Amino acid sequence: EGFETGLPTSYTTSTVTLGSGDWGLVNVQAGNIGVAGGSKSCQIGSSTGANIITPTITGGVGNIPFYVQASLASGGYQVNISTDDGLNWTAAPGSPFTVGASQAYRSIAVNNASVNKVQIYRTAALLYVDNVVISSVPSNSIASDIITSSFSLPTNIDYTTRSATSSLTDANSLK
């Protein structure tokens, strides 16, 4: 989400429709600092509980990349993830984070197919967030092919006098 259209021009607590869907806002408005692309950012106010929550995500969350900047040298925030539409939150890997008054790029690897909401929760200073582009969990078709493949092992081996070796030659056969 680039936050170019749909954010209010004064601090608001509500749900707003942005280009990527319906975002939950607590003490948030459009900003013009911390812009990574376009002309606006999401400005999260310097108050307890100020945060943004993504629309419902399908397919889980792979990575959470975004740009962030604080109004002070000692800004802070926590990225939280939910598997139950925001009823309960868990800190994302590495969270909480600190950020200074210069724009920083952050990418958090979550790789959880059950995550369906992400929250960026301000803990210190005023925050500017931009270009939140959440990727889905990467599929691993080779691993699932190996796990779901079936094969037969020989039953006529005399284990007392021979040793058996095997090697995986492709995803579907054991030699």
PDB file of C-alpha atoms in Angstrom:
ATOM      1  CA  GLU A   1       0.000   0.000   0.000  1.00  0.00           C
ATOM      2  CA  GLY A   2       1.394   3.364  -1.036  1.00  0.00           C
ATOM      3  CA  PHE A   3      -1.128   5.447   0.982  1.00  0.00           C
ATOM      4  CA  GLU A   4      -1.654   7.884  -1.900  1.00  0.00           C
ATOM      5  CA  THR A   5      -5.450   8.082  -1.604  1.00  0.00           C
ATOM      6  CA  GLY A   6      -7.994   7.399   1.108  1.00  0.00           C
ATOM      7  CA  LEU A   7      -6.205   8.458   4.293  1.00  0.00           C
ATOM      8  CA  PRO A   8      -7.852  11.286   6.269  1.00  0.00           C
ATOM      9  CA  THR A   9      -6.185  14.706   6.512  1.00  0.00           C
ATOM     10  CA  SER A  10      -6.562  14.855  10.307  1.00  0.00           C
ATOM     11  CA  TYR A  11      -5.944  12.214  12.958  1.00  0.00           C
ATOM     12  CA  THR A  12      -8.681   9.606  12.791  1.00  0.00           C
ATOM     13  CA  THR A  13      -9.659   6.346  14.426  1.00  0.00           C
ATOM     14  CA  SER A  14     -11.778   4.347  11.982  1.00  0.00           C
ATOM     15  CA  THR A  15     -11.683   1.929   9.079  1.00  0.00           C
ATOM     16  CA  VAL A  16     -10.848   3.491   5.711  1.00  0.00           C
ATOM     17  CA  THR A  17     -10.790   2.089   2.208  1.00  0.00           C
ATOM     18  CA  LEU A  18      -7.387   2.447   0.549  1.00  0.00           C
ATOM     19  CA  GLY A  19      -6.111   1.046  -2.741  1.00  0.00           C
ATOM     20  CA  SER A  20      -5.398  -2.371  -1.198  1.00  0.00           C
ATOM     21  CA  GLY A  21      -8.593  -2.687   0.872  1.00  0.00           C
ATOM     22  CA  ASP A  22     -10.033  -1.669   4.231  1.00  0.00           C
ATOM     23  CA  TRP A  23      -7.375  -0.612   6.758  1.00  0.00           C
ATOM     24  CA  GLY A  24      -7.983  -0.112  10.471  1.00  0.00           C
ATOM     25  CA  LEU A  25      -6.613   3.168  11.814  1.00  0.00           C
ATOM     26  CA  VAL A  26      -6.045   4.382  15.352  1.00  0.00           C
ATOM     27  CA  ASN A  27      -4.817   7.991  15.488  1.00  0.00           C
ATOM     28  CA  VAL A  28      -3.612   8.044  11.862  1.00  0.00           C
ATOM     29  CA  GLN A  29      -3.615  10.594   9.046  1.00  0.00           C
ATOM     30  CA  ALA A  30      -1.974  11.190   5.666  1.00  0.00           C
ATOM     31  CA  GLY A  31       1.601  12.393   5.953  1.00  0.00           C
ATOM     32  CA  ASN A  32       4.104  14.098   3.657  1.00  0.00           C
ATOM     33  CA  ILE A  33       7.278  13.014   5.487  1.00  0.00           C
ATOM     34  CA  GLY A  34       8.810   9.564   5.133  1.00  0.00           C
ATOM     35  CA  VAL A  35       7.515   9.180   1.595  1.00  0.00           C
ATOM     36  CA  ALA A  36       9.151   6.284  -0.282  1.00  0.00           C
ATOM     37  CA  GLY A  37       7.103   6.633  -3.458  1.00  0.00           C
ATOM     38  CA  GLY A  38       4.457   9.080  -4.626  1.00  0.00           C
ATOM     39  CA  SER A  39       3.693  12.094  -2.468  1.00  0.00           C
ATOM     40  CA  LYS A  40       2.130  10.703   0.741  1.00  0.00           C
ATOM     41  CA  SER A  41       2.867   8.365   3.610  1.00  0.00           C
ATOM     42  CA  CYS A  42       0.841   6.978   6.503  1.00  0.00           C
ATOM     43  CA  GLN A  43       1.450   9.127   9.592  1.00  0.00           C
ATOM     44  CA  ILE A  44       0.863   7.233  12.849  1.00  0.00           C
ATOM     45  CA  GLY A  45       0.318   9.689  15.689  1.00  0.00           C
ATOM     46  CA  SER A  46       2.466   9.941  18.792  1.00  0.00           C
ATOM     47  CA  SER A  47      -0.041   8.521  21.242  1.00  0.00           C
ATOM     48  CA  THR A  48      -0.550   5.300  23.172  1.00  0.00           C
ATOM     49  CA  GLY A  49      -2.285   2.697  21.022  1.00  0.00           C
ATOM     50  CA  ALA A  50      -1.743   4.438  17.657  1.00  0.00           C
ATOM     51  CA  ASN A  51      -1.528   1.813  14.898  1.00  0.00           C
ATOM     52  CA  ILE A  52      -2.557   0.630  11.463  1.00  0.00           C
ATOM     53  CA  ILE A  53      -4.046  -2.775  10.627  1.00  0.00           C
ATOM     54  CA  THR A  54      -4.017  -4.311   7.162  1.00  0.00           C
ATOM     55  CA  PRO A  55      -7.056  -5.627   5.350  1.00  0.00           C
ATOM     56  CA  THR A  56      -7.680  -9.363   5.731  1.00  0.00           C
ATOM     57  CA  ILE A  57      -4.909 -11.277   3.972  1.00  0.00           C
ATOM     58  CA  THR A  58      -5.523 -14.575   2.186  1.00  0.00           C
ATOM     59  CA  GLY A  59      -2.739 -17.080   1.542  1.00  0.00           C
ATOM     60  CA  GLY A  60      -0.792 -16.214   4.678  1.00  0.00           C
ATOM     61  CA  VAL A  61       2.175 -13.883   5.035  1.00  0.00           C
ATOM     62  CA  GLY A  62       5.640 -14.495   3.620  1.00  0.00           C
ATOM     63  CA  ASN A  63       7.445 -11.166   4.052  1.00  0.00           C
ATOM     64  CA  ILE A  64       6.353  -7.775   5.368  1.00  0.00           C
ATOM     65  CA  PRO A  65       8.474  -5.125   3.618  1.00  0.00           C
ATOM     66  CA  PHE A  66       7.930  -1.382   4.173  1.00  0.00           C
ATOM     67  CA  TYR A  67       9.653   1.960   4.746  1.00  0.00           C
ATOM     68  CA  VAL A  68       9.497   3.629   8.141  1.00  0.00           C
ATOM     69  CA  GLN A  69      10.740   6.857   9.697  1.00  0.00           C
ATOM     70  CA  ALA A  70      10.239   8.523  13.075  1.00  0.00           C
ATOM     71  CA  SER A  71       9.831  12.173  13.971  1.00  0.00           C
ATOM     72  CA  LEU A  72      12.661  11.797  16.521  1.00  0.00           C
ATOM     73  CA  ALA A  73      15.962   9.943  16.697  1.00  0.00           C
ATOM     74  CA  SER A  74      14.417   7.525  19.216  1.00  0.00           C
ATOM     75  CA  GLY A  75      11.304   6.200  17.493  1.00  0.00           C
ATOM     76  CA  GLY A  76       9.921   2.733  18.092  1.00  0.00           C
ATOM     77  CA  TYR A  77       7.271   0.375  16.821  1.00  0.00           C
ATOM     78  CA  GLN A  78       6.110  -3.193  17.013  1.00  0.00           C
ATOM     79  CA  VAL A  79       4.878  -5.298  14.107  1.00  0.00           C
ATOM     80  CA  ASN A  80       2.229  -7.769  15.212  1.00  0.00           C
ATOM     81  CA  ILE A  81       0.594 -10.640  13.337  1.00  0.00           C
ATOM     82  CA  SER A  82      -2.777 -12.313  13.828  1.00  0.00           C
ATOM     83  CA  THR A  83      -4.234 -15.634  12.710  1.00  0.00           C
ATOM     84  CA  ASP A  84      -7.788 -14.822  13.885  1.00  0.00           C
ATOM     85  CA  ASP A  85      -8.678 -11.579  12.071  1.00  0.00           C
ATOM     86  CA  GLY A  86      -7.118  -9.349  14.726  1.00  0.00           C
ATOM     87  CA  LEU A  87      -8.739 -10.804  17.848  1.00  0.00           C
ATOM     88  CA  ASN A  88      -5.302 -11.797  19.194  1.00  0.00           C
ATOM     89  CA  TRP A  89      -1.866 -10.468  18.267  1.00  0.00           C
ATOM     90  CA  THR A  90       1.636 -11.938  18.439  1.00  0.00           C
ATOM     91  CA  ALA A  91       4.872 -10.028  17.859  1.00  0.00           C
ATOM     92  CA  ALA A  92       6.377 -10.685  14.426  1.00  0.00           C
ATOM     93  CA  PRO A  93       9.927 -12.108  14.354  1.00  0.00           C
ATOM     94  CA  GLY A  94      12.423  -9.523  15.653  1.00  0.00           C
ATOM     95  CA  SER A  95       9.758  -7.152  16.933  1.00  0.00           C
ATOM     96  CA  PRO A  96       9.837  -4.577  18.584  1.00  0.00           C
ATOM     97  CA  PHE A  97      12.041  -2.299  16.473  1.00  0.00           C
ATOM     98  CA  THR A  98      13.667   1.092  16.836  1.00  0.00           C
ATOM     99  CA  VAL A  99      13.913   3.690  14.093  1.00  0.00           C
ATOM    100  CA  GLY A 100      15.452   7.125  13.807  1.00  0.00           C
ATOM    101  CA  ALA A 101      14.592  10.346  11.998  1.00  0.00           C
ATOM    102  CA  SER A 102      15.976   9.016   8.687  1.00  0.00           C
ATOM    103  CA  GLN A 103      13.910   6.727   6.513  1.00  0.00           C
ATOM    104  CA  ALA A 104      14.719   3.024   6.890  1.00  0.00           C
ATOM    105  CA  TYR A 105      13.676  -0.051   4.920  1.00  0.00           C
ATOM    106  CA  ARG A 106      12.415  -2.977   6.983  1.00  0.00           C
ATOM    107  CA  SER A 107      11.522  -6.475   5.743  1.00  0.00           C
ATOM    108  CA  ILE A 108      10.270  -9.064   8.198  1.00  0.00           C
ATOM    109  CA  ALA A 109      10.206 -12.750   7.230  1.00  0.00           C
ATOM    110  CA  VAL A 110       7.078 -14.339   8.718  1.00  0.00           C
ATOM    111  CA  ASN A 111       6.384 -17.322   6.404  1.00  0.00           C
ATOM    112  CA  ASN A 112       3.177 -18.375   8.107  1.00  0.00           C
ATOM    113  CA  ALA A 113       0.220 -19.563   6.019  1.00  0.00           C
ATOM    114  CA  SER A 114      -2.227 -18.897   8.892  1.00  0.00           C
ATOM    115  CA  VAL A 115      -1.530 -15.169   9.340  1.00  0.00           C
ATOM    116  CA  ASN A 116      -4.405 -13.031   8.045  1.00  0.00           C
ATOM    117  CA  LYS A 117      -3.765  -9.569   9.558  1.00  0.00           C
ATOM    118  CA  VAL A 118      -0.708  -7.411  10.235  1.00  0.00           C
ATOM    119  CA  GLN A 119      -0.535  -4.468  12.630  1.00  0.00           C
ATOM    120  CA  ILE A 120       2.120  -1.750  12.835  1.00  0.00           C
ATOM    121  CA  TYR A 121       1.887  -0.422  16.384  1.00  0.00           C
ATOM    122  CA  ARG A 122       3.745   2.763  17.342  1.00  0.00           C
ATOM    123  CA  THR A 123       5.615   2.603  20.662  1.00  0.00           C
ATOM    124  CA  ALA A 124       7.693   5.819  20.584  1.00  0.00           C
ATOM    125  CA  ALA A 125       7.614   9.094  18.599  1.00  0.00           C
ATOM    126  CA  LEU A 126       5.435   9.869  15.616  1.00  0.00           C
ATOM    127  CA  LEU A 127       5.890   7.339  12.767  1.00  0.00           C
ATOM    128  CA  TYR A 128       5.706   7.607   8.996  1.00  0.00           C
ATOM    129  CA  VAL A 129       5.133   4.361   7.089  1.00  0.00           C
ATOM    130  CA  ASP A 130       5.062   3.870   3.319  1.00  0.00           C
ATOM    131  CA  ASN A 131       5.002   1.188   0.621  1.00  0.00           C
ATOM    132  CA  VAL A 132       3.719  -1.741   2.661  1.00  0.00           C
ATOM    133  CA  VAL A 133       3.676  -4.662   0.206  1.00  0.00           C
ATOM    134  CA  ILE A 134       3.018  -7.954   1.985  1.00  0.00           C
ATOM    135  CA  SER A 135       3.931 -11.120   0.112  1.00  0.00           C
ATOM    136  CA  SER A 136       2.161 -14.450   0.516  1.00  0.00           C
ATOM    137  CA  VAL A 137       3.835 -17.583   1.830  1.00  0.00           C
ATOM    138  CA  PRO A 138       6.005 -19.108  -0.899  1.00  0.00           C
ATOM    139  CA  SER A 139       4.834 -22.508  -2.065  1.00  0.00           C
ATOM    140  CA  ASN A 140       7.279 -25.358  -1.910  1.00  0.00           C
ATOM    141  CA  SER A 141       5.974 -27.819  -4.478  1.00  0.00           C
ATOM    142  CA  ILE A 142       9.150 -29.951  -4.506  1.00  0.00           C
ATOM    143  CA  ALA A 143       8.948 -30.614  -0.767  1.00  0.00           C
ATOM    144  CA  SER A 144       5.242 -31.388  -0.932  1.00  0.00           C
ATOM    145  CA  ASP A 145       5.844 -33.757  -3.876  1.00  0.00           C
ATOM    146  CA  ILE A 146       8.427 -35.668  -1.849  1.00  0.00           C
ATOM    147  CA  ILE A 147       6.233 -35.801   1.229  1.00  0.00           C
ATOM    148  CA  THR A 148       3.160 -36.996  -0.629  1.00  0.00           C
ATOM    149  CA  SER A 149       4.905 -39.477  -2.935  1.00  0.00           C
ATOM    150  CA  SER A 150       4.601 -43.158  -2.172  1.00  0.00           C
ATOM    151  CA  PHE A 151       7.059 -45.891  -3.005  1.00  0.00           C
ATOM    152  CA  SER A 152       7.725 -49.540  -2.198  1.00  0.00           C
ATOM    153  CA  LEU A 153      10.853 -50.931  -0.609  1.00  0.00           C
ATOM    154  CA  PRO A 154      12.065 -54.457  -1.429  1.00  0.00           C
ATOM    155  CA  THR A 155      11.026 -57.060   1.133  1.00  0.00           C
ATOM    156  CA  ASN A 156      13.502 -59.785   0.232  1.00  0.00           C
ATOM    157  CA  ILE A 157      16.678 -58.275   1.700  1.00  0.00           C
ATOM    158  CA  ASP A 158      18.636 -60.378   4.187  1.00  0.00           C
ATOM    159  CA  TYR A 159      19.676 -57.638   6.632  1.00  0.00           C
ATOM    160  CA  THR A 160      22.038 -59.950   8.526  1.00  0.00           C
ATOM    161  CA  THR A 161      24.520 -60.389   5.684  1.00  0.00           C
ATOM    162  CA  ARG A 162      24.021 -57.333   3.468  1.00  0.00           C
ATOM    163  CA  SER A 163      24.009 -53.613   3.867  1.00  0.00           C
ATOM    164  CA  ALA A 164      21.562 -51.517   1.941  1.00  0.00           C
ATOM    165  CA  THR A 165      22.218 -48.061   0.586  1.00  0.00           C
ATOM    166  CA  SER A 166      19.783 -45.733  -1.014  1.00  0.00           C
ATOM    167  CA  SER A 167      19.845 -42.394  -2.683  1.00  0.00           C
ATOM    168  CA  LEU A 168      17.125 -40.032  -3.711  1.00  0.00           C
ATOM    169  CA  THR A 169      17.423 -39.603  -7.477  1.00  0.00           C
ATOM    170  CA  ASP A 170      14.385 -37.439  -8.061  1.00  0.00           C
ATOM    171  CA  ALA A 171      11.276 -36.310  -6.273  1.00  0.00           C
ATOM    172  CA  ASN A 172       9.415 -39.555  -6.902  1.00  0.00           C
ATOM    173  CA  SER A 173      11.828 -42.476  -6.807  1.00  0.00           C
ATOM    174  CA  LEU A 174      14.123 -44.028  -4.263  1.00  0.00           C
ATOM    175  CA  LYS A 175      17.001 -46.049  -5.676  1.00  0.00           C
TER     176      LYS A 175
END
